[in-house]
C-alpha positions as CSV (number, residue, x, y, z in Angstrom):
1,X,122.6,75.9,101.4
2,X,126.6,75.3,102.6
3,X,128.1,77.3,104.8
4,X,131.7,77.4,105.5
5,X,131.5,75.7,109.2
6,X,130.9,72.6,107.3
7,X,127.8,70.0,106.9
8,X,126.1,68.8,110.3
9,X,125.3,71.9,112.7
10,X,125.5,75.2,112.0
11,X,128.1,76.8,114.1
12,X,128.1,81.1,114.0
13,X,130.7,82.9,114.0
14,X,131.7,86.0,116.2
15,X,129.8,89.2,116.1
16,X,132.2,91.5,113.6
17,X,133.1,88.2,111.7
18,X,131.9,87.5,108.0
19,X,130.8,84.0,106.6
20,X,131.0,82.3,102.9
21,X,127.3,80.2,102.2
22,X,126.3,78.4,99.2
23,X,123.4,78.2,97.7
24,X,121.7,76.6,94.1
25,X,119.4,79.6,93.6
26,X,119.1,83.2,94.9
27,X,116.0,85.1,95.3
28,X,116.4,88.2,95.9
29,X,112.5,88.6,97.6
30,X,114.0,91.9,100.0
31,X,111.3,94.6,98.8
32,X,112.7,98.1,99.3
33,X,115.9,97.1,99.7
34,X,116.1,94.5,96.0
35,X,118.3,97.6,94.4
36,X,121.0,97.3,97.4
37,X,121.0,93.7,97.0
38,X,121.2,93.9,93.2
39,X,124.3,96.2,93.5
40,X,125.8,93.3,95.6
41,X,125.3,91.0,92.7
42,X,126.5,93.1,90.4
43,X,123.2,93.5,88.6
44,X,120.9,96.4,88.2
45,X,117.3,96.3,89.8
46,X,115.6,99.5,89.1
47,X,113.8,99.7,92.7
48,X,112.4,103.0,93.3
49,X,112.0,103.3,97.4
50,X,109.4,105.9,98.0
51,X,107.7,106.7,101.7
52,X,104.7,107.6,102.7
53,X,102.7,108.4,106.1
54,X,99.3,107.3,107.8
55,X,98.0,109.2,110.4
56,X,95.4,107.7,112.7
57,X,93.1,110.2,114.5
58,X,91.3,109.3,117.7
59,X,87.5,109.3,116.2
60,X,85.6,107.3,113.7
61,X,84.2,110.0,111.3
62,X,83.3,107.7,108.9
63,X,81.8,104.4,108.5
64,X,83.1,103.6,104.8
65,X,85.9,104.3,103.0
66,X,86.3,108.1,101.5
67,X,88.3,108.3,98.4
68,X,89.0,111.8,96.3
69,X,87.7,110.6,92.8
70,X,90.6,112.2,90.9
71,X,94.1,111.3,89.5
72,X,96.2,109.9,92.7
73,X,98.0,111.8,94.4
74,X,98.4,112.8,98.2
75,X,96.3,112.6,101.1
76,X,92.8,111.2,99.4
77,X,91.7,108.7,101.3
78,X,90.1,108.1,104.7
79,X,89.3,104.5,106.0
80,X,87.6,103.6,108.9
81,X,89.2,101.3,111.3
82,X,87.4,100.3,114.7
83,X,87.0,103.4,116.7
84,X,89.3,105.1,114.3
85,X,89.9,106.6,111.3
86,X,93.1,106.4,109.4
87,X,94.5,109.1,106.8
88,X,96.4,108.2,103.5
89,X,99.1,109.1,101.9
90,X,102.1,110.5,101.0
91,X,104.4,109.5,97.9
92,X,108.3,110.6,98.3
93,X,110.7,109.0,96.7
94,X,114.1,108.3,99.3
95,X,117.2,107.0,98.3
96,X,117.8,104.8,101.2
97,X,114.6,102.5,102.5
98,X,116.2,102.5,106.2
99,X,117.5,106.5,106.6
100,X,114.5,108.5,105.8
101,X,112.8,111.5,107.3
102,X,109.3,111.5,109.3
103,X,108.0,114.9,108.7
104,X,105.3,116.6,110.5
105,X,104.2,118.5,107.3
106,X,103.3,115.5,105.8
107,X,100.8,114.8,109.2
108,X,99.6,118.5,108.6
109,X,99.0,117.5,105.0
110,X,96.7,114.4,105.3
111,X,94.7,116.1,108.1
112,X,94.3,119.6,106.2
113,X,93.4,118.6,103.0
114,X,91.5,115.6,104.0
115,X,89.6,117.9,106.2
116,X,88.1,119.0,103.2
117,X,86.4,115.8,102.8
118,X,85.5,115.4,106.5
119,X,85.1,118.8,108.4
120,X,85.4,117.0,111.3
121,X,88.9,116.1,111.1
122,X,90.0,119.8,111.9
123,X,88.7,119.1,116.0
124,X,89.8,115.6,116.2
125,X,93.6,114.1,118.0
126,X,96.1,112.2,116.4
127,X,96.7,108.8,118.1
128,X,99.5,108.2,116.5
129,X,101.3,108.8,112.3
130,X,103.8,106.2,110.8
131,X,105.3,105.5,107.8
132,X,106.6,102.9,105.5
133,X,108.4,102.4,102.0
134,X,107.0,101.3,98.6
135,X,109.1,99.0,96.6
136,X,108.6,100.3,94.1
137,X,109.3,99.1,90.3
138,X,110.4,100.7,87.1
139,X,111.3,98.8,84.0
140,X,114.1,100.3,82.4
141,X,113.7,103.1,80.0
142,X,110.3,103.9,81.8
143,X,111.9,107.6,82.9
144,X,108.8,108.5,85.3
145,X,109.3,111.7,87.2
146,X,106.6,111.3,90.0
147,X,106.5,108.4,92.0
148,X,103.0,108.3,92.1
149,X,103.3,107.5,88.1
150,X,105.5,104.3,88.9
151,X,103.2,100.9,88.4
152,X,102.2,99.0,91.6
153,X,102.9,96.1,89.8
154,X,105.2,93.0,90.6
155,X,108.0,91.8,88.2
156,X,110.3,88.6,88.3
157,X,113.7,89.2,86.8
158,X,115.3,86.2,86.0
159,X,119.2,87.5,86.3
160,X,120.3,84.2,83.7
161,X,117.8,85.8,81.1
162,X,118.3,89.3,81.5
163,X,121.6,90.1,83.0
164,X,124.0,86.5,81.7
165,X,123.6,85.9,86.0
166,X,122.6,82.5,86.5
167,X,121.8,81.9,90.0
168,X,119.6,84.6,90.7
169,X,116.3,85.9,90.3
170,X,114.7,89.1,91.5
171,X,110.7,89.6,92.8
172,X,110.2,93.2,93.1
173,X,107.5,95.7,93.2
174,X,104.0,94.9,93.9
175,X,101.6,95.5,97.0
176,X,100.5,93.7,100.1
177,X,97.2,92.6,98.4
178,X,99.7,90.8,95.9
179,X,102.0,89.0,97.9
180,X,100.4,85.9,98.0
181,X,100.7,85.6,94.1
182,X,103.8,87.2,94.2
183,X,104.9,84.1,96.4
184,X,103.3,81.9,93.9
185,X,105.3,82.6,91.2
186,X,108.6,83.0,92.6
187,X,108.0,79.2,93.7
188,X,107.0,78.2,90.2
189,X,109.7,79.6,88.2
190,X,112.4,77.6,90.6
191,X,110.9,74.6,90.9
192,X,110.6,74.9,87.0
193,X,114.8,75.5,87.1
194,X,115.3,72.6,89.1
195,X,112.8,70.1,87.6
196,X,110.1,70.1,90.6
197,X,107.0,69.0,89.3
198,X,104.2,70.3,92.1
199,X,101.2,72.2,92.1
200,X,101.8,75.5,94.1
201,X,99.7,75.6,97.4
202,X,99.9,79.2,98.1
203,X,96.2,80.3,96.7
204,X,94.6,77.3,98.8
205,X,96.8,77.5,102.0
206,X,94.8,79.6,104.4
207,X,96.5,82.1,106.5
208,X,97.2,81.6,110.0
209,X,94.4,81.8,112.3
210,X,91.8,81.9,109.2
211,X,92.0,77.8,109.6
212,X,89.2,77.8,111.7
213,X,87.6,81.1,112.2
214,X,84.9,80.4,114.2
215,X,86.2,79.2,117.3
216,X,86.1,82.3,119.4
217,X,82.7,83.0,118.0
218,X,81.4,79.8,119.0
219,X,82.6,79.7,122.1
220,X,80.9,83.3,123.0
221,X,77.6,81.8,121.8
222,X,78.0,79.0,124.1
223,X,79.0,81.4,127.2
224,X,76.7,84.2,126.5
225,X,79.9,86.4,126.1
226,X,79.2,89.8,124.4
227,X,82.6,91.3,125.0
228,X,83.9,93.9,122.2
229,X,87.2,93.0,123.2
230,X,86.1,89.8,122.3
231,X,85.2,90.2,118.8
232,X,87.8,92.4,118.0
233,X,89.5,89.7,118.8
234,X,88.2,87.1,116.7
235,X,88.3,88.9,113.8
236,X,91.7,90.1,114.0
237,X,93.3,86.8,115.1
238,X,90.7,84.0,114.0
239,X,91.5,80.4,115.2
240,X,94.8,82.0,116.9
241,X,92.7,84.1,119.5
């Protein structure tokens, strides 16, 4: 990457102030907000930003996951977290990923028809409801209606290919649970444009803290600790506790 302060250090510039860098390769890896980047490029990225709310209620009224066996949709599913339970979802599409409305129907929602599943909910207490924003994908020409009909799968746009835009390439869509390979091959396909011959690491590499999981447990064995807080701990942070 060049910058226009020149090689050696970095040197910022003023807040209100705007800087020119370089680069060999753009990836546009931004999630929700790939469209608006897109747009800046001049290229169109079909990101479909759509919200949704989980509510966390105060009891545990389950001890596995409850699911509404029927076509997705909102609020049908109920997954147990520590002394908790947590309430899912909502599907709205939003037009911008950082201006949105957090709505208490949608918190009525997940813990009225979700009731319905576990009478229990109707007594319990909110701890706490946030949301988030899907990135979601839609190849073009797709001309899905309901959010919830939009694929949760990843896509790499290679601008050069698609859009005569060398110099870019877009990863959009996907879920948490497919970052990792997301990761992978966004790393393949520009070490392949610049000639890097390596084997990706990302499958192997173990997450921080999951180095050496153990230590926290072995080290209550040896103590005769039988804390809880303790193996909350371990299990949350690993090696890192």
């Amino acid at each position: 990457v060049e910058h226009s302060s020149g090689s050696g250090p970095r040197v910022h510039g003023k807040p209100g102030e705007t800087e020119e860098m370089y680069a060999d390769h753009v990836v546009n890896a931004t999630g929700a907000w790939a469209g608006q980047v897109g747009d800046l490029a001049g290229v169109d990225v079909e990101v479909r930003p759509s919200k949704g709310v989980m509510v966390v209620m105060n009891t545990r009224q389950v001890d596995t996951v409850v699911n509404r066996c029927r076509p997705k949709g909102d609020a049908d599913i109920v997954v147990p977290h520590e002394t908790a339970a947590i309430l899912g979802t909502t599907d709205e599409e939003v037009e911008d990923p950082e201006d949105y409305p957090e709505e208490g129907w949608e918190v009525d929602l997940m813990i009225d028809t979700l009731s319905e599943l576990v009478p229990m909910l109707r007594d319990a207490r909110t701890i706490r409801s946030f949301w988030g924003v899907r990135p979601l994908y839609e190849p073009p020409g797709t001309g899905t209606v309901d959010p919830t009909d939009i694929t949760r799968d990843f896509f790499l746009l290679d601008h050069a290919e698609r859009d005569d835009l060398p110099g870019m390439t877009s990863i959009v869509g996907g879920k948490f649970t497919t970052y990792r390979l997301m990761a992978e091959k966004i790393s393949d396909h520009v070490c392949d444009l610049f000639g890097v011959d390596a084997a990706c690491r990302t499958a192997d590499e173990p997450l921080p803290g999951s180095e050496d999981a153990g230590v926290l447990d072995d080290y209550m064995e040896r103590f005769g600790l039988r804390s809880p807080i303790g193996r909350r701990s371990s299990q949350r942070l690993g090696s890192m506790t």
